[in-house]
Tab-separated table of C-alpha atoms in Angstrom:
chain	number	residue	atom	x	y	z
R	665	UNK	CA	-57.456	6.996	35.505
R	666	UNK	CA	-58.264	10.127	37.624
R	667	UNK	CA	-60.983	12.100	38.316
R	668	UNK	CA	-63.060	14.185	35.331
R	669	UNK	CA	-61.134	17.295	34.075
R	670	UNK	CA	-64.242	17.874	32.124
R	671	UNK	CA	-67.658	17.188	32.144
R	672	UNK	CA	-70.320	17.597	29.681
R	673	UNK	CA	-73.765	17.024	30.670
R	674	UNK	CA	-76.817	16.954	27.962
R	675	UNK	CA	-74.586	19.693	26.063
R	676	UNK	CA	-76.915	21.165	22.626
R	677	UNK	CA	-76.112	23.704	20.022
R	678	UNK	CA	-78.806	24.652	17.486
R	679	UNK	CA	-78.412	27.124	14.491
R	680	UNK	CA	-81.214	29.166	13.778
R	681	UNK	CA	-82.731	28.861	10.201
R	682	UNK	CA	-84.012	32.165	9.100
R	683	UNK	CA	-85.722	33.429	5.751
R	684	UNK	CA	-88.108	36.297	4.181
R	685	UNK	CA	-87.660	39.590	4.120
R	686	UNK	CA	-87.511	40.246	7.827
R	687	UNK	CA	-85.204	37.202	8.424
R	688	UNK	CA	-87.726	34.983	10.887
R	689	UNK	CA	-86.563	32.002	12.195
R	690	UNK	CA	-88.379	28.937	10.435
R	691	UNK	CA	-86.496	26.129	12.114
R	692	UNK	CA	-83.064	25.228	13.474
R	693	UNK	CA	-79.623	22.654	12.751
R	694	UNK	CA	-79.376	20.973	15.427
R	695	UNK	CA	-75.854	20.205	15.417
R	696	UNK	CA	-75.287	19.416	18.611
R	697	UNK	CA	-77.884	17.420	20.134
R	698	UNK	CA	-78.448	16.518	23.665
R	699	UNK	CA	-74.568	14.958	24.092
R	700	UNK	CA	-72.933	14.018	27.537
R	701	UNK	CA	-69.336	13.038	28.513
R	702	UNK	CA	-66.588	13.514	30.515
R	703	UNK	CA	-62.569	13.490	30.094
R	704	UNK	CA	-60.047	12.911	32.980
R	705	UNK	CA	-57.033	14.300	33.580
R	706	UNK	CA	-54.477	12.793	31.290
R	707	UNK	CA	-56.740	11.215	29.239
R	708	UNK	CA	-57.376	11.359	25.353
R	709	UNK	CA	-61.061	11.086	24.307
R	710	UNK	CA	-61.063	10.679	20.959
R	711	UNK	CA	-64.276	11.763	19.061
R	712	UNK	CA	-65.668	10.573	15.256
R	713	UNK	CA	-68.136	10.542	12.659
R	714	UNK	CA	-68.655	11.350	9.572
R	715	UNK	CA	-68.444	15.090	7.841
R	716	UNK	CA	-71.229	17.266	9.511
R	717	UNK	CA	-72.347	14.845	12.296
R	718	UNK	CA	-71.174	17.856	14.820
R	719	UNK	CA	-67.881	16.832	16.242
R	720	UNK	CA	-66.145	20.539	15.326
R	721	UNK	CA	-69.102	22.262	16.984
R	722	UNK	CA	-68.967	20.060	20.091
R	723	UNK	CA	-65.061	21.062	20.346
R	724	UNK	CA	-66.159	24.918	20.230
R	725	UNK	CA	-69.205	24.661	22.167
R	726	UNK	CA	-66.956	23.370	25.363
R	727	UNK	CA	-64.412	26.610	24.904
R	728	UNK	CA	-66.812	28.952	24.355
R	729	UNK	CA	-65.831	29.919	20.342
R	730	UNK	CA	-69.445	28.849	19.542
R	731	UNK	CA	-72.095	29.751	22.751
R	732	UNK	CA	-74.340	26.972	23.495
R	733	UNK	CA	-78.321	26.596	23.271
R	734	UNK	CA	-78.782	24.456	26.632
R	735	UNK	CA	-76.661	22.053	29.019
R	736	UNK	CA	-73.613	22.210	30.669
R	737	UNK	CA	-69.953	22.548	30.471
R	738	UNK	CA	-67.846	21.876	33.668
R	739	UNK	CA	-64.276	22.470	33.694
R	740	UNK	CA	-62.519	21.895	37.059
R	741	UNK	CA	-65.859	21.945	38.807
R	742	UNK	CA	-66.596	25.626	37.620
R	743	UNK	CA	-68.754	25.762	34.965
R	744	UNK	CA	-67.337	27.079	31.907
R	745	UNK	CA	-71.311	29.193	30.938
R	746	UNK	CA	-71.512	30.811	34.030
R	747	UNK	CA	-67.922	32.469	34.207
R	748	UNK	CA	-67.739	36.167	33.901
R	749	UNK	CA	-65.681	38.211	31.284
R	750	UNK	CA	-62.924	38.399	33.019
R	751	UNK	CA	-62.983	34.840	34.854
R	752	UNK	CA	-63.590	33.125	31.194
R	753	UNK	CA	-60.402	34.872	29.988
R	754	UNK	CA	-58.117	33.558	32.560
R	755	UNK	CA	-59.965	30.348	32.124
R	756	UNK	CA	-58.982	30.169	28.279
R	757	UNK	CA	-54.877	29.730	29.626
R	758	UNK	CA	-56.161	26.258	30.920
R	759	UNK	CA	-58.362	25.192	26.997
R	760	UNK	CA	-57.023	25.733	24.340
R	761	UNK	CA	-57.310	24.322	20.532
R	762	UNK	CA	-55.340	23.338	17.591
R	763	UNK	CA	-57.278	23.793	14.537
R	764	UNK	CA	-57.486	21.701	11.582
R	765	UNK	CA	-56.074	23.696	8.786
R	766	UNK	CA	-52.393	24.769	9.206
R	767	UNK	CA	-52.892	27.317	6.329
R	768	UNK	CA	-55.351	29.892	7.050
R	769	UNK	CA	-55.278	29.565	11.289
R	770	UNK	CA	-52.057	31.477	11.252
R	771	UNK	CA	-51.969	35.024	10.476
R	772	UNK	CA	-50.025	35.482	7.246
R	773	UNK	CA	-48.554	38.733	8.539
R	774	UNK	CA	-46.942	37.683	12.043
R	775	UNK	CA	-43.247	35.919	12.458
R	776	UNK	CA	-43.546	32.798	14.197
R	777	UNK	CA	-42.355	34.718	17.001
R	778	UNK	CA	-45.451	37.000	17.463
R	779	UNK	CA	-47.727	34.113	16.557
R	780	UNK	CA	-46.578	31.800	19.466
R	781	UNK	CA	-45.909	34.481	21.632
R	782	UNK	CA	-48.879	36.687	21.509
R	783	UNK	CA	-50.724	34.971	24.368
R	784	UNK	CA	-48.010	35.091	26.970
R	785	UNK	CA	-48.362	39.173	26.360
R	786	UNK	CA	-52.242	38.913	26.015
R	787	UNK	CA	-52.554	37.046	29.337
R	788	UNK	CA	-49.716	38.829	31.727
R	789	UNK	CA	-47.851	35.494	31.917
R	790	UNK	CA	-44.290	36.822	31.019
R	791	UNK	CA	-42.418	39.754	30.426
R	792	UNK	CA	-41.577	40.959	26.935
R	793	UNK	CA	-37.890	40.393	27.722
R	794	UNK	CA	-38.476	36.719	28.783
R	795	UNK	CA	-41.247	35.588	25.722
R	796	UNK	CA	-38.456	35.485	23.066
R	797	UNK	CA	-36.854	32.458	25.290
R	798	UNK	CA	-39.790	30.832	26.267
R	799	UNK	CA	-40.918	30.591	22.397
R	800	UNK	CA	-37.733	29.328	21.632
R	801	UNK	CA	-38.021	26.645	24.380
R	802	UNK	CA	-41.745	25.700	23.161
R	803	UNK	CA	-40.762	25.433	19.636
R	804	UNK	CA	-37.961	23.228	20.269
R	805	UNK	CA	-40.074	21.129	22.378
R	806	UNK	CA	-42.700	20.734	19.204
R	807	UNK	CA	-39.628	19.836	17.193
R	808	UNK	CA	-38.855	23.178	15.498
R	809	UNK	CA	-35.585	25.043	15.567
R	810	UNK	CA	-35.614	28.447	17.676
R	811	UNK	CA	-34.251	30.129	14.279
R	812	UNK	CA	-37.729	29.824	12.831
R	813	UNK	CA	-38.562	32.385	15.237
R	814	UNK	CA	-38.216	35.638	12.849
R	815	UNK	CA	-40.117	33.507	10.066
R	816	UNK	CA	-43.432	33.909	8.196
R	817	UNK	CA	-46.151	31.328	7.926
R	818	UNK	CA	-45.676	30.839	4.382
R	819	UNK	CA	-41.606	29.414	4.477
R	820	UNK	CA	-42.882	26.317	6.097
R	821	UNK	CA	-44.749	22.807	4.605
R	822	UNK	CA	-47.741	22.129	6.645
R	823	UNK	CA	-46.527	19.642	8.932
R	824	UNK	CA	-44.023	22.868	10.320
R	825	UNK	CA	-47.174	24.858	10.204
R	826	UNK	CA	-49.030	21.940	12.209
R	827	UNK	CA	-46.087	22.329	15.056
R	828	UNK	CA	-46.600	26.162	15.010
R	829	UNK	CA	-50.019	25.585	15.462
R	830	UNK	CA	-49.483	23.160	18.335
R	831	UNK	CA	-46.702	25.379	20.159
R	832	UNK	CA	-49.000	28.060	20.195
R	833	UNK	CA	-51.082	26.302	21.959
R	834	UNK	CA	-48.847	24.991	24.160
R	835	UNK	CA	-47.500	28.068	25.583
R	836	UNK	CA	-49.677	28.961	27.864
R	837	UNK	CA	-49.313	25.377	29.540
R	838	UNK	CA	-53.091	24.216	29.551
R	839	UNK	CA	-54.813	21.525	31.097
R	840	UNK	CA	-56.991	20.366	28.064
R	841	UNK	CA	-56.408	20.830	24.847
R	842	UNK	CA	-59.293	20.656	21.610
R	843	UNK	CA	-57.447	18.877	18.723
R	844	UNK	CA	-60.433	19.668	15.974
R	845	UNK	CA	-59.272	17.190	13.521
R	846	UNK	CA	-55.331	18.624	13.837
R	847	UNK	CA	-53.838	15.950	10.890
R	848	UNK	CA	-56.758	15.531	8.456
R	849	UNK	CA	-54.569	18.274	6.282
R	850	UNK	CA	-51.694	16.285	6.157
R	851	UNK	CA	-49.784	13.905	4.552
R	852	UNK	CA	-49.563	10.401	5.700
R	853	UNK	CA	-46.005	10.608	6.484
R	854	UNK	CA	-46.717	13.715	8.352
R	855	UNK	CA	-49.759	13.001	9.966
R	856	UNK	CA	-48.089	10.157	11.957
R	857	UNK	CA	-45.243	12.503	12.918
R	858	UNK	CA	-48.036	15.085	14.385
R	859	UNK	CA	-49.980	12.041	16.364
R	860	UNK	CA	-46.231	10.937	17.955
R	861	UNK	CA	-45.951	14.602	18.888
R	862	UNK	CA	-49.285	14.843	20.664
R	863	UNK	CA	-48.811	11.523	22.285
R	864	UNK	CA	-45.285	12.266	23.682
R	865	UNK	CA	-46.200	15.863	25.161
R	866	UNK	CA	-49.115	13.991	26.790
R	867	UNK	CA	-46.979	11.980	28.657
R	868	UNK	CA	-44.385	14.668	29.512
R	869	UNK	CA	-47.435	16.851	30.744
R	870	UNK	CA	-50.329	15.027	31.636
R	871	UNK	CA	-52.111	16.983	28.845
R	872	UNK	CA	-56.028	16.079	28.456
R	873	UNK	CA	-56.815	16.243	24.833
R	874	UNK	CA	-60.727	16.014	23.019
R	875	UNK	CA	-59.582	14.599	19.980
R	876	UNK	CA	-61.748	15.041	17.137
R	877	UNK	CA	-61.475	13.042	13.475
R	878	UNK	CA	-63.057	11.253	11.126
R	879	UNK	CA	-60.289	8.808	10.545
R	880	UNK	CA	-60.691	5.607	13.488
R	881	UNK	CA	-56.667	4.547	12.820
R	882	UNK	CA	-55.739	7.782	14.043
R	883	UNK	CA	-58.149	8.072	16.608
R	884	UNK	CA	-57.404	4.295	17.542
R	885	UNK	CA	-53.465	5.442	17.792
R	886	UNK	CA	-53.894	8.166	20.272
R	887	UNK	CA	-56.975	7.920	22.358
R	888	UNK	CA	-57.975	5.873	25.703
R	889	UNK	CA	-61.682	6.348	25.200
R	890	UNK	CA	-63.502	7.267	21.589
R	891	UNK	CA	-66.949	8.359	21.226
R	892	UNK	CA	-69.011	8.301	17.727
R	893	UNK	CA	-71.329	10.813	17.114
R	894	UNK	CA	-74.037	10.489	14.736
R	895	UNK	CA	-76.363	13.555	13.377
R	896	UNK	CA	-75.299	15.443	16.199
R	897	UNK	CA	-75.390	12.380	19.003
R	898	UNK	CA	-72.999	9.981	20.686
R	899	UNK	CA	-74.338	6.639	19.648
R	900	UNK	CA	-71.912	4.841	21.438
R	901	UNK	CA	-68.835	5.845	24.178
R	902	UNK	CA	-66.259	2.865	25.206
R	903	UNK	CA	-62.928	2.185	26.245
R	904	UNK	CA	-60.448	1.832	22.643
R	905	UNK	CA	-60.225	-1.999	22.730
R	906	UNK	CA	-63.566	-2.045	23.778
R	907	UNK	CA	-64.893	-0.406	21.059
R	908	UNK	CA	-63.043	-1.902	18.102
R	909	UNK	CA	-63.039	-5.344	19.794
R	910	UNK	CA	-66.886	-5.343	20.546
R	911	UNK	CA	-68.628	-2.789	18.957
R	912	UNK	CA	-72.375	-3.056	19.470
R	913	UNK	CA	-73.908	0.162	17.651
R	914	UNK	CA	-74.685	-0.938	13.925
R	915	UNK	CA	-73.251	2.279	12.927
R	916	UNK	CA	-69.865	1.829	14.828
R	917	UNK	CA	-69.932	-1.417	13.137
R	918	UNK	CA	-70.253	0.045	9.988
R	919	UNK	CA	-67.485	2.794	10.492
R	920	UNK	CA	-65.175	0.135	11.768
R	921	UNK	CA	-66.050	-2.182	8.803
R	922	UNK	CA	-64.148	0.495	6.234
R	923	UNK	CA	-61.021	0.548	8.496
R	924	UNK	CA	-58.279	-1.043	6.302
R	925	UNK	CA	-56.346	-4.235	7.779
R	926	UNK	CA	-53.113	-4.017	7.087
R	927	UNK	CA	-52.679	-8.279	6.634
R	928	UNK	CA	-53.845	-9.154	3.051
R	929	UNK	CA	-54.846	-12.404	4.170
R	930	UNK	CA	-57.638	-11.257	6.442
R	931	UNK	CA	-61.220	-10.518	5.075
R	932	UNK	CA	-63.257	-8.066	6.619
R	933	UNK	CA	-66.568	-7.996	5.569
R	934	UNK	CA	-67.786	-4.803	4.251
R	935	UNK	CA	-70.971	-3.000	5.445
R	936	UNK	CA	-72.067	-0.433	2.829
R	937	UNK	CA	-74.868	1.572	4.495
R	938	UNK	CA	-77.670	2.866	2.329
R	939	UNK	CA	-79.318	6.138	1.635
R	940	UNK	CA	-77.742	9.718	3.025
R	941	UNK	CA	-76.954	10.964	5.888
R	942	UNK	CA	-81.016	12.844	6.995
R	943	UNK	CA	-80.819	16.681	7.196
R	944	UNK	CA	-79.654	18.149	11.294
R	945	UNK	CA	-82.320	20.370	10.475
R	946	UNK	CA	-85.152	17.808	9.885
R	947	UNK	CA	-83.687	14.824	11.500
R	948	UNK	CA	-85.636	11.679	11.489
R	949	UNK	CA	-88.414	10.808	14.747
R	950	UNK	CA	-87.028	7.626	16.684
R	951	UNK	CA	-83.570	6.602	16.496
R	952	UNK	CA	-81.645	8.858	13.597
R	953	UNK	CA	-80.015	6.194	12.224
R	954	UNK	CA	-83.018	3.861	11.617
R	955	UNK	CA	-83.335	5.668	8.117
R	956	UNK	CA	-79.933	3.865	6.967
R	957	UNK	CA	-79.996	0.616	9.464
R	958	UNK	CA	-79.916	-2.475	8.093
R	959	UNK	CA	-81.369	-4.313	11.963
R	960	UNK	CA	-84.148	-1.349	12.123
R	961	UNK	CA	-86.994	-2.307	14.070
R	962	UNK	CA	-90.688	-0.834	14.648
R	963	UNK	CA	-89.073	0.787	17.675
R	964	UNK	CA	-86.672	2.439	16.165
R	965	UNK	CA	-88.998	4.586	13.883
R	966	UNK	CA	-90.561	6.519	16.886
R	967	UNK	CA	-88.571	5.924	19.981
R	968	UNK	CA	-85.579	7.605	21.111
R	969	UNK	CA	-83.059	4.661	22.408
R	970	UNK	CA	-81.629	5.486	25.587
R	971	UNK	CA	-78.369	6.243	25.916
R	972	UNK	CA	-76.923	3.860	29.111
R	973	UNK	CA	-74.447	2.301	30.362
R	974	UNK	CA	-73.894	-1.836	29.547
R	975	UNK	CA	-71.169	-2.267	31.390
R	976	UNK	CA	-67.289	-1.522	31.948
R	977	UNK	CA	-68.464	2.554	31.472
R	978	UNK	CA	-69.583	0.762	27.684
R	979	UNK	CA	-72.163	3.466	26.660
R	980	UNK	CA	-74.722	2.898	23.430
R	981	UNK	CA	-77.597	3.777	22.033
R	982	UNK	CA	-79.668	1.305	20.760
R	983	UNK	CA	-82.892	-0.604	21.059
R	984	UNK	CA	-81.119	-3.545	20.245
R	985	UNK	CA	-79.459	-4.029	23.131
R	986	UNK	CA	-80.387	-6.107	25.588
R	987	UNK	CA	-83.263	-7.443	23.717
């Protein structure tokens, strides 16, 4: 694999809690919290959790939708905080996102046309005579006909929304690409359809995707690398066969445990973890998962694990490893 596209270095976000009359801040979500990573060119990181453990902000925090509260965001050795106006806008041609709802992230009052086409006008990068052709040519290549062009959002299903989605992101021919959980809206049927798509304009374009979900087949389908995040962390960061084949977070073990096996004859054994997920905005002191860990230790209960490498680029947090 080649060098880092994009690197993310002790990256936080926190949301300020206010109340009273004169709306002082009392505390702060700390969605994001103190995450680092990197994704190379061509590559697919894919990125879980469950609901609310921050993967969505993570995914805006690196474009710039959401601004960040500390760390860093390098994008082709530039870093993507300390751009100006105008340098951040011509940036945005190389990052781009597909969001997860195909229903309300297109504009129920623009063709398909105007949708997909908009940024080539917005950004200089074709002529107004030349972006009928070149939607045309990026909506084939997403696996719609060029007759949708003078359509509204609402004639199509949402796997055709999906593919408008994805074309709009498309044409502006990026370099990385934030899928924020692009098939959780789906069908089944669909949402394998979608994941092919991804997959085969990767290879046709050396696309580098941040792939965010909650669902590991998916992720395990499409990605080289997955992270998990946890209450706003990465717990643990491996290679795809790595990480299914030898998880050694409890809570990756856990995740992994409710993955369904296709082969009736195999048994997995189930791990049901206890309690609820604590509050980002009073998370607990130690480890954050020691409050639902079934191996919690002393440890765990006041000191941060460190986040390190064990090998093969293998990255966890835990205090039980290497005990």
């Amino acid at each position: 694999m080649s060098e880092a596209l994009l690197t993310v270095n002790n990256l936080k976000k926190y949301f300020p809690i206010k109340s009273g009359v004169f709306q002082n801040v009392v505390g702060y979500v700390k969605a994001v919290d103190n995450i680092s990573f990197e994704v190379k060119k061509g590559e697919t990181l894919g990125l879980v959790g469950e609901s609310g453990c921050g993967k969505t902000t993570t995914g805006r925090a690196i474009l710039r939708l959401v601004e960040k509260t500390e760390g860093e965001v390098i994008f082709e050795n530039r870093d993507v905080y300390k751009l100006t106006r105008e340098e951040l806008r011509k940036m945005r041609t190389n990052m781009q996102i597909i969001f997860q709802d195909p229903y309300s992230s297109l504009n129920p009052r623009m063709t398909v046309g105007e949708i997909v086409g908009e940024a080539l006008i917005e950004h200089g990068m074709a002529h107004k005579n030349d972006v009928k052709s070149k939607v045309e040519e990026v909506l084939e290549m997403c696996g719609l006909s060029s007759y949708y062009i003078k359509r509204y959002p609402h004639e199509f299903s949402g796997g055709q929304r999906q593919r408008i989605g994805i074309a709009r992101a498309l044409i502006l021919n990026p370099k990385f690409i934030v899928c924020d959980e692009p098939v959780s809206a789906l069908d089944v049927s669909i949402q394998s359809q979608i994941v092919n798509l991804l997959c085969e304009l990767q290879q046709r374009f050396s696309f580098s995707y941040l792939f965010i979900s909650h669902d590991l087949s998916v992720v395990k389908h499409i990605s080289h690398r997955i992270g998990v995040m946890y209450l706003g962390s990465l717990v643990e960061l491996a290679d795809k066969k790595e990480l299914f084949y030898n998880p050694l977070h409890p809570y990756t073990k856990a995740l992994l445990s409710a993955v369904p096996v296709l082969d009736p004859t195999l048994k997995r054994e189930r791990i049901i973890l206890e309690g609820d997920i604590p509050s980002p905005a009073n998370p607990p002191e130690g480890c954050k998962f020691h409050t639902r860990c079934p191996y919690k230790m002393e440890i765990c209960k006041k000191t941060v694990p460190e986040y390190k490498d064990v090998g093969n680029g293998h990255f966890v947090a835990c205090h039980l490893i290497g005990r």
